[in-house]
CSV table of C-alpha atoms in Angstrom, one decimal:
chain,number,residue,atom,x,y,z
A,10,MET,CA,-3.1,-28.7,-5.9
A,11,ALA,CA,-1.1,-26.4,-8.1
A,12,TRP,CA,1.1,-23.3,-8.1
A,13,PRO,CA,0.9,-21.1,-6.1
A,14,THR,CA,-0.6,-23.4,-3.5
A,15,THR,CA,2.3,-25.7,-4.1
A,16,ALA,CA,5.6,-24.9,-5.7
A,17,VAL,CA,6.1,-25.4,-9.4
A,18,THR,CA,7.8,-28.7,-10.3
A,19,THR,CA,9.5,-29.6,-13.6
A,20,GLY,CA,6.9,-30.7,-16.1
A,21,ASP,CA,4.1,-28.6,-14.8
A,22,THR,CA,2.0,-26.8,-17.3
A,23,ILE,CA,1.7,-23.1,-16.3
A,24,THR,CA,-1.7,-21.7,-17.3
A,25,ALA,CA,-2.6,-18.2,-18.2
A,26,ALA,CA,-4.7,-18.0,-15.0
A,27,GLN,CA,-1.6,-18.8,-13.0
A,28,LEU,CA,0.6,-16.2,-14.8
A,29,ASN,CA,-2.2,-13.7,-14.2
A,30,LEU,CA,-1.6,-14.1,-10.4
A,31,LEU,CA,1.9,-12.5,-10.7
A,32,THR,CA,2.7,-9.0,-9.7
A,33,ALA,CA,4.2,-7.2,-12.7
A,34,LYS,CA,5.7,-3.9,-13.7
A,35,VAL,CA,3.3,-2.5,-16.3
A,36,GLY,CA,4.8,0.9,-17.0
A,37,ASP,CA,8.0,2.9,-16.6
A,38,VAL,CA,8.1,6.7,-17.4
A,39,VAL,CA,11.5,8.4,-17.4
A,40,VAL,CA,11.8,12.2,-17.8
A,41,VAL,CA,14.2,12.9,-20.6
A,42,ASP,CA,14.7,16.7,-20.2
A,43,ASP,CA,14.4,19.3,-17.5
A,44,GLN,CA,11.3,21.1,-18.8
A,45,VAL,CA,8.6,18.7,-17.9
A,46,THR,CA,6.0,20.4,-15.7
A,47,GLN,CA,3.7,17.5,-15.4
A,48,ILE,CA,3.9,13.7,-15.8
A,49,ASP,CA,0.6,12.2,-17.0
A,50,LEU,CA,0.0,8.5,-16.7
A,51,THR,CA,-3.0,8.0,-18.9
A,52,VAL,CA,-2.8,4.4,-19.9
A,53,LEU,CA,-3.2,2.6,-16.5
A,54,PRO,CA,-4.2,-1.0,-16.9
A,55,ASN,CA,-7.6,-2.0,-15.6
A,56,TYR,CA,-7.1,-5.7,-14.9
A,57,TYR,CA,-5.2,-5.6,-11.6
A,58,ARG,CA,-6.7,-5.4,-8.1
A,59,HIS,CA,-4.3,-2.9,-6.7
A,60,LEU,CA,-1.8,-0.5,-8.4
A,61,ARG,CA,1.5,0.8,-7.1
A,62,LEU,CA,3.6,3.8,-8.2
A,63,ILE,CA,7.3,3.9,-7.4
A,64,VAL,CA,8.4,7.5,-7.8
A,65,THR,CA,12.0,8.6,-7.9
A,66,ALA,CA,12.1,12.3,-8.6
A,67,GLN,CA,14.2,15.5,-8.5
A,68,ALA,CA,13.1,19.1,-9.2
A,69,THR,CA,15.0,21.7,-11.1
A,70,ALA,CA,14.8,24.2,-8.2
A,71,GLY,CA,14.0,24.4,-4.6
A,72,ASN,CA,12.5,21.6,-2.5
A,73,PRO,CA,9.0,21.6,-3.9
A,74,VAL,CA,5.9,19.6,-3.0
A,75,LEU,CA,5.1,16.7,-5.2
A,76,ASN,CA,1.4,17.0,-6.1
A,77,MET,CA,-0.9,14.4,-7.6
A,78,THR,CA,-4.3,14.5,-9.2
A,79,VAL,CA,-6.2,11.5,-10.4
A,80,ASN,CA,-8.7,10.9,-13.2
A,81,GLY,CA,-8.3,14.6,-14.2
A,82,VAL,CA,-10.2,15.7,-11.1
A,83,VAL,CA,-9.1,19.3,-10.3
A,84,THR,CA,-12.0,20.3,-8.1
A,85,ALA,CA,-11.5,21.0,-4.4
A,86,SER,CA,-12.2,17.4,-3.4
A,87,TYR,CA,-8.8,16.0,-2.2
A,88,SER,CA,-7.8,15.5,1.4
A,89,ARG,CA,-4.5,14.3,2.7
A,90,GLN,CA,-2.8,13.7,6.0
A,91,TYR,CA,0.9,13.1,6.8
A,92,LEU,CA,3.0,12.1,9.7
A,93,ALA,CA,6.6,13.0,8.9
A,94,VAL,CA,9.9,13.7,10.6
A,95,ASN,CA,12.5,16.2,9.6
A,96,THR,CA,15.7,15.9,11.7
A,97,SER,CA,14.3,15.5,15.2
A,98,VAL,CA,11.0,17.2,14.6
A,99,LEU,CA,7.9,15.0,14.2
A,100,ALA,CA,4.9,16.7,12.6
A,101,GLY,CA,1.4,15.9,11.4
A,102,SER,CA,-0.5,17.9,8.9
A,103,GLU,CA,-3.9,17.8,7.3
A,104,LEU,CA,-5.2,19.4,4.1
A,105,LEU,CA,-8.8,19.3,3.2
A,106,ALA,CA,-10.8,20.4,0.1
A,107,ALA,CA,-7.7,20.8,-2.0
A,108,THR,CA,-7.4,20.7,-5.7
A,109,SER,CA,-4.6,18.1,-5.6
A,110,ALA,CA,-3.0,15.9,-3.0
A,111,SER,CA,0.7,16.1,-2.0
A,112,LEU,CA,2.9,13.1,-1.7
A,113,GLY,CA,5.9,14.6,0.2
A,114,TYR,CA,8.7,16.7,-1.3
A,115,VAL,CA,11.2,16.5,-4.1
A,116,PRO,CA,14.8,17.7,-3.7
A,117,GLY,CA,16.0,20.3,-6.2
A,118,SER,CA,18.8,22.2,-4.7
A,119,ASP,CA,21.5,19.5,-5.3
A,120,THR,CA,21.5,17.3,-8.3
A,121,ARG,CA,22.9,14.4,-6.4
A,122,TYR,CA,19.7,13.9,-4.3
A,123,TRP,CA,16.5,12.3,-5.3
A,124,SER,CA,13.2,11.5,-3.6
A,125,HIS,CA,11.5,8.2,-3.2
A,126,GLN,CA,7.7,7.8,-3.0
A,127,ASP,CA,5.9,4.5,-2.9
A,128,VAL,CA,2.2,5.0,-3.5
A,129,LEU,CA,-0.4,2.2,-3.2
A,130,PHE,CA,-3.8,2.6,-4.7
A,131,PRO,CA,-5.9,-0.3,-3.2
A,132,ASP,CA,-8.8,-1.7,-5.2
A,133,TYR,CA,-8.3,1.1,-7.7
A,134,GLN,CA,-11.0,-0.1,-10.1
A,135,ARG,CA,-13.8,-0.5,-7.6
A,136,ALA,CA,-16.8,1.6,-8.6
A,137,GLY,CA,-18.7,3.3,-5.8
A,138,VAL,CA,-15.7,3.6,-3.6
A,139,ASN,CA,-13.7,6.8,-3.3
A,140,ARG,CA,-10.2,6.6,-4.7
A,141,MET,CA,-7.6,6.6,-2.0
A,142,TRP,CA,-3.9,5.9,-1.5
A,143,ILE,CA,-1.3,5.4,1.1
A,144,ALA,CA,2.3,6.4,0.5
A,145,SER,CA,5.6,6.5,2.1
A,146,ALA,CA,7.8,9.4,1.2
A,147,HIS,CA,11.5,10.0,1.7
A,148,HIS,CA,14.2,12.4,0.6
A,149,ILE,CA,17.3,14.1,1.6
A,150,GLU,CA,17.3,17.6,0.2
A,151,ASN,CA,21.1,18.1,0.4
A,152,ALA,CA,24.1,17.4,2.6
A,153,ILE,CA,23.3,20.3,4.9
A,154,GLY,CA,22.0,19.3,8.4
A,155,GLY,CA,18.3,19.5,8.9
A,156,ASN,CA,17.3,18.5,5.4
A,157,GLY,CA,16.3,14.8,5.8
A,158,HIS,CA,12.6,13.9,5.5
A,159,VAL,CA,10.7,10.6,6.0
A,160,GLY,CA,7.0,10.1,6.4
A,161,MET,CA,3.7,8.5,5.7
A,162,TRP,CA,1.1,10.2,3.6
A,163,SER,CA,-2.6,9.3,3.1
A,164,GLY,CA,-4.8,10.7,0.4
A,165,PHE,CA,-8.5,10.6,-0.6
A,166,VAL,CA,-10.5,12.1,-3.3
A,167,ASP,CA,-14.3,12.3,-3.6
A,168,ASP,CA,-14.3,10.4,-6.9
A,169,THR,CA,-15.8,6.9,-7.2
A,170,ASN,CA,-14.7,6.3,-10.8
A,171,PRO,CA,-12.2,3.6,-11.5
A,172,LEU,CA,-8.7,5.0,-11.5
A,173,THR,CA,-7.7,5.6,-15.1
A,174,SER,CA,-5.1,8.4,-14.9
A,175,VAL,CA,-2.6,9.9,-12.6
A,176,SER,CA,-0.8,13.3,-13.0
A,177,LEU,CA,2.2,14.3,-11.0
A,178,SER,CA,3.7,17.8,-10.8
A,179,VAL,CA,6.1,19.7,-8.6
A,180,ALA,CA,5.1,23.1,-7.4
A,181,SER,CA,6.9,26.1,-8.9
A,182,ALA,CA,9.4,24.0,-10.7
A,183,THR,CA,9.8,21.2,-13.3
A,184,PHE,CA,10.9,17.7,-13.0
A,185,ALA,CA,14.6,17.1,-13.5
A,186,LYS,CA,15.9,14.8,-16.2
A,187,GLY,CA,15.9,11.2,-14.9
A,188,SER,CA,12.9,11.5,-12.7
A,189,ARG,CA,11.1,8.2,-13.0
A,190,ILE,CA,7.8,6.6,-12.2
A,191,GLU,CA,7.3,2.9,-12.3
A,192,ILE,CA,3.8,1.4,-12.3
A,193,VAL,CA,3.4,-2.0,-10.7
A,194,GLY,CA,0.2,-4.0,-11.1
A,195,MET,CA,-0.9,-6.3,-8.2
A,196,PRO,CA,-3.5,-8.9,-9.2
B,15,MET,CA,24.0,-16.2,-14.9
B,16,SER,CA,20.4,-16.6,-15.6
B,17,TRP,CA,17.1,-15.1,-14.7
B,18,PRO,CA,16.6,-13.3,-12.3
B,19,SER,CA,20.3,-12.4,-12.0
B,20,SER,CA,20.1,-11.5,-15.7
B,21,VAL,CA,17.1,-10.8,-17.9
B,22,VAL,CA,15.3,-13.6,-19.7
B,23,THR,CA,16.1,-13.7,-23.4
B,24,THR,CA,14.0,-15.3,-26.1
B,25,GLY,CA,14.6,-19.0,-26.4
B,26,GLU,CA,15.7,-19.6,-22.9
B,27,LEU,CA,14.0,-22.3,-20.9
B,28,VAL,CA,12.5,-21.0,-17.7
B,29,THR,CA,12.7,-23.6,-15.0
B,30,ALA,CA,10.4,-24.5,-12.1
B,31,ALA,CA,13.0,-23.2,-9.7
B,32,GLN,CA,12.9,-19.8,-11.4
B,33,LEU,CA,9.1,-19.6,-11.4
B,34,ASN,CA,9.1,-20.3,-7.7
B,35,LEU,CA,11.0,-17.1,-7.1
B,36,LEU,CA,8.2,-14.9,-8.3
B,37,PRO,CA,5.8,-13.0,-6.0
B,38,ILE,CA,2.3,-14.3,-6.5
B,39,ARG,CA,-1.2,-13.7,-5.3
B,40,LEU,CA,-2.5,-16.5,-3.1
B,41,ALA,CA,-6.0,-15.2,-2.3
B,42,ASP,CA,-8.4,-12.4,-3.3
B,43,VAL,CA,-11.7,-11.9,-1.6
B,44,VAL,CA,-14.2,-9.2,-2.3
B,45,LEU,CA,-17.2,-9.2,0.0
B,46,GLY,CA,-20.5,-9.3,-2.0
B,47,ALA,CA,-22.4,-8.8,1.2
B,48,ALA,CA,-21.6,-7.7,4.8
B,49,ALA,CA,-19.8,-10.4,6.7
B,50,ALA,CA,-18.2,-10.9,10.1
B,51,SER,CA,-14.8,-11.7,8.7
B,52,ILE,CA,-12.7,-12.6,5.7
B,53,ASP,CA,-11.0,-15.9,6.4
B,54,VAL,CA,-8.1,-17.2,4.4
B,55,THR,CA,-7.3,-20.8,5.2
B,56,SER,CA,-4.7,-23.4,4.0
B,57,ILE,CA,-2.0,-20.8,3.4
B,58,PRO,CA,1.0,-22.7,2.0
B,59,ALA,CA,4.3,-22.6,3.9
B,60,ILE,CA,6.4,-22.4,0.8
B,61,TYR,CA,7.0,-18.7,0.8
B,62,SER,CA,9.3,-16.5,2.9
B,63,HIS,CA,6.9,-13.6,3.5
B,64,LEU,CA,3.3,-12.7,3.1
B,65,SER,CA,1.7,-9.4,2.4
B,66,LEU,CA,-1.9,-8.3,2.5
B,67,VAL,CA,-3.6,-5.4,0.8
B,68,VAL,CA,-6.9,-4.6,2.5
B,69,THR,CA,-9.7,-2.1,2.1
B,70,THR,CA,-12.4,-2.1,4.7
B,71,ARG,CA,-15.5,-0.3,5.9
B,72,SER,CA,-17.8,-1.1,8.8
B,73,ALA,CA,-21.4,-2.1,8.0
B,74,THR,CA,-22.8,-0.9,11.3
B,75,ALA,CA,-20.3,1.1,13.4
B,76,SER,CA,-19.3,4.6,12.9
B,77,VAL,CA,-15.6,3.7,13.1
B,78,ASP,CA,-14.1,0.4,14.1
B,79,SER,CA,-10.7,-1.2,14.5
B,80,VAL,CA,-9.4,-3.6,11.8
B,81,MET,CA,-8.2,-6.8,13.5
B,82,LEU,CA,-6.1,-9.7,12.3
B,83,ARG,CA,-6.0,-13.1,13.8
B,84,MET,CA,-3.6,-16.0,13.0
B,85,ASN,CA,-4.5,-19.7,12.8
B,86,GLY,CA,-7.8,-19.1,14.5
B,87,ASP,CA,-5.9,-18.5,17.7
B,88,ALA,CA,-8.2,-16.5,20.1
B,89,THR,CA,-5.9,-16.7,23.1
B,90,GLY,CA,-4.5,-13.5,24.5
B,91,ILE,CA,-1.0,-13.6,22.9
B,92,TYR,CA,-1.3,-10.7,20.5
B,93,TYR,CA,0.7,-7.5,21.2
B,94,TYR,CA,0.7,-4.4,19.1
B,95,GLN,CA,1.8,-0.7,19.0
B,96,SER,CA,0.5,2.0,16.7
B,97,MET,CA,1.4,5.5,15.8
B,98,TYR,CA,-0.8,7.8,13.8
B,99,ALA,CA,-1.6,11.4,12.9
B,100,LYS,CA,-4.7,13.5,12.5
B,101,GLY,CA,-4.3,17.1,11.8
B,102,SER,CA,-1.2,18.4,13.5
B,103,SER,CA,-1.5,15.8,16.3
B,104,TYR,CA,0.4,12.6,16.4
B,105,LEU,CA,-0.7,9.9,18.7
B,106,ALA,CA,0.1,6.4,19.8
B,107,SER,CA,-1.7,3.4,21.3
B,108,GLU,CA,-0.7,-0.1,22.5
B,109,GLY,CA,-2.5,-3.4,22.9
B,110,LEU,CA,-1.2,-6.1,25.3
B,111,ALA,CA,-2.3,-9.7,25.6
B,112,GLN,CA,-5.1,-9.2,23.2
B,113,THR,CA,-7.0,-11.9,21.3
B,114,SER,CA,-6.3,-10.4,17.9
B,115,MET,CA,-4.1,-7.7,16.5
B,116,GLN,CA,-5.1,-4.2,15.4
B,117,VAL,CA,-3.7,-3.4,11.9
B,118,GLY,CA,-5.8,-0.4,11.1
B,119,SER,CA,-9.1,1.3,11.4
B,120,ALA,CA,-12.2,1.5,9.2
B,121,PRO,CA,-14.8,4.2,8.6
B,122,GLY,CA,-18.5,3.2,8.8
B,123,THR,CA,-22.0,4.5,9.0
B,124,SER,CA,-21.1,8.0,10.2
B,125,ALA,CA,-19.2,8.7,7.0
B,126,PRO,CA,-20.8,11.0,4.5
B,127,SER,CA,-21.4,8.2,2.0
B,128,ALA,CA,-20.9,4.5,1.4
B,129,ALA,CA,-17.9,5.4,-0.7
B,130,TYR,CA,-15.7,5.9,2.3
B,131,PHE,CA,-13.3,3.0,2.9
B,132,SER,CA,-9.9,2.5,4.6
B,133,SER,CA,-6.7,1.2,3.1
B,134,CYS,CA,-4.1,-0.9,4.7
B,135,GLU,CA,-1.0,-2.8,3.6
B,136,ILE,CA,0.3,-5.5,6.0
B,137,TRP,CA,3.6,-7.5,5.9
B,138,LEU,CA,4.2,-10.8,7.7
B,139,PRO,CA,7.9,-11.6,7.4
B,140,TYR,CA,9.0,-15.2,7.8
B,141,TYR,CA,5.5,-16.2,8.6
B,142,ALA,CA,6.3,-19.9,8.4
B,143,GLY,CA,9.3,-19.8,10.7
B,144,ALA,CA,9.6,-21.1,14.2
B,145,THR,CA,9.9,-17.8,16.0
B,146,HIS,CA,7.2,-15.5,17.3
B,147,LYS,CA,5.6,-13.7,14.3
B,148,THR,CA,5.9,-10.1,13.5
B,149,VAL,CA,3.4,-8.0,11.6
B,150,VAL,CA,3.9,-4.5,10.2
B,151,SER,CA,1.0,-2.5,8.7
B,152,ALA,CA,0.6,1.0,7.2
B,153,TRP,CA,-2.9,2.3,7.1
B,154,ALA,CA,-5.2,5.2,6.3
B,155,TYR,CA,-8.8,6.1,6.7
B,156,ARG,CA,-11.1,9.0,6.6
B,157,PRO,CA,-14.4,8.6,8.6
B,158,SER,CA,-15.6,12.1,7.8
B,159,ALA,CA,-14.9,15.0,5.6
B,160,ALA,CA,-14.6,17.3,8.6
B,161,THR,CA,-11.3,18.5,10.0
B,162,LEU,CA,-9.3,16.1,12.2
B,163,ASN,CA,-10.8,13.1,10.5
B,164,THR,CA,-8.1,12.1,7.9
B,165,TYR,CA,-5.7,9.6,9.4
B,166,VAL,CA,-2.5,8.0,8.5
B,167,GLY,CA,-0.7,5.5,10.7
B,168,GLN,CA,1.6,2.6,11.1
B,169,SER,CA,1.4,-0.4,13.4
B,170,THR,CA,3.5,-3.3,14.4
B,171,GLY,CA,2.5,-6.4,16.3
B,172,THR,CA,3.6,-9.8,17.5
B,173,TRP,CA,1.7,-13.0,17.6
B,174,ALA,CA,3.5,-14.8,20.4
B,175,SER,CA,3.4,-18.2,18.8
B,176,THR,CA,6.0,-20.3,17.1
B,177,ALA,CA,3.5,-22.0,14.8
B,178,ALA,CA,3.7,-21.4,11.1
B,179,ILE,CA,0.9,-19.1,9.9
B,180,ASN,CA,-1.6,-21.1,7.9
B,181,ARG,CA,-4.7,-19.1,8.3
B,182,LEU,CA,-5.5,-15.4,8.5
B,183,THR,CA,-8.8,-13.9,9.6
B,184,LEU,CA,-9.6,-10.3,9.0
B,185,SER,CA,-12.4,-8.7,11.0
B,186,LEU,CA,-13.6,-5.6,12.7
B,187,ALA,CA,-13.5,-5.4,16.5
B,188,ALA,CA,-17.2,-4.9,17.0
B,189,SER,CA,-19.0,-4.8,13.7
B,190,ASN,CA,-19.4,-6.5,10.4
B,191,LEU,CA,-17.2,-5.7,7.3
B,192,ALA,CA,-19.3,-3.9,4.7
B,193,THR,CA,-19.9,-5.0,1.1
B,194,ASN,CA,-16.9,-4.4,-1.2
B,195,SER,CA,-14.4,-4.8,1.6
B,196,VAL,CA,-11.4,-6.5,0.0
B,197,LEU,CA,-8.5,-8.7,1.1
B,198,SER,CA,-5.7,-9.7,-1.3
B,199,LEU,CA,-2.9,-12.0,0.0
B,200,TYR,CA,0.5,-12.4,-1.7
B,201,GLY,CA,3.4,-14.8,-1.2
B,202,TRP,CA,6.9,-13.5,-1.5
B,203,VAL,CA,9.9,-15.9,-1.8
């Protein structure tokens, strides 16, 4: 018996195989100016079972949709569904045969406010399985009533290639300085 | 102050107690052939929480419910509630005194291709405690490319047992899990 079946005890030798069982942050992209129209994550590691993106973002204007494409696919092969609430209004929405998939919204009308998106790509290297993700998305647009949003978003793309790249953009705007995407590998 | 309250610096000795704070994978199963279930046994009780990441597909049904059972307990003490959306509709369902807990749904043979799978993330907080066990899951699946067939949802459930969870069994309600269904189990301190 050995870690992680039992706890580590002083004197144990920790092997590479054991260290490879740890969840780890494998990337961190921070936008350094306000002119970035698209964030491309092109060096995704291929040795984890699942991959997670933690997005904290702000736009330079409006309250735009956060759009995502994967593996450079820009054909009309994305579908997404959300269940979200804004103030007291619960809503569902479906989008099929789109050229990208949305992941909620990003505030841009008040520089104090940021979005949070947690995006899980399960089994992201599996050949023969369509890439898919499930996300939670949250943001407060500004301090005016009626501008809080929280929801769940699912997405699918008809692409069975292992996930090698992710691109994020905000519609009709750019990312604000300080927008950030962390990549977490789950073995 | 030392890791993880501060960052590790070169030359520091990392202790066993510090390593025991790390989230770690406890099991990872990829089905090489269709099977009735994925069974993870002998789950150690040394963590605070467990999480699962699951991808599933039915080998024989058009759509099926993804079910989770604890400690092999098939008595009717599972209770769950789900909410989900398809299209502009949002719906809910409940299960009372069931023999396992629904944590999601899976596409199957009616999907346009064998590439259609579901995704699900499940949390089991304080799984080794002496209270009834709570489960929370977020899930998504798409059984068809047609309208009103892309789903997202969330479920919660209770296994009304005070036993520590030492075994988790993932299955579908009425069919076999397809090849390439995956279950990964993580321990969180």
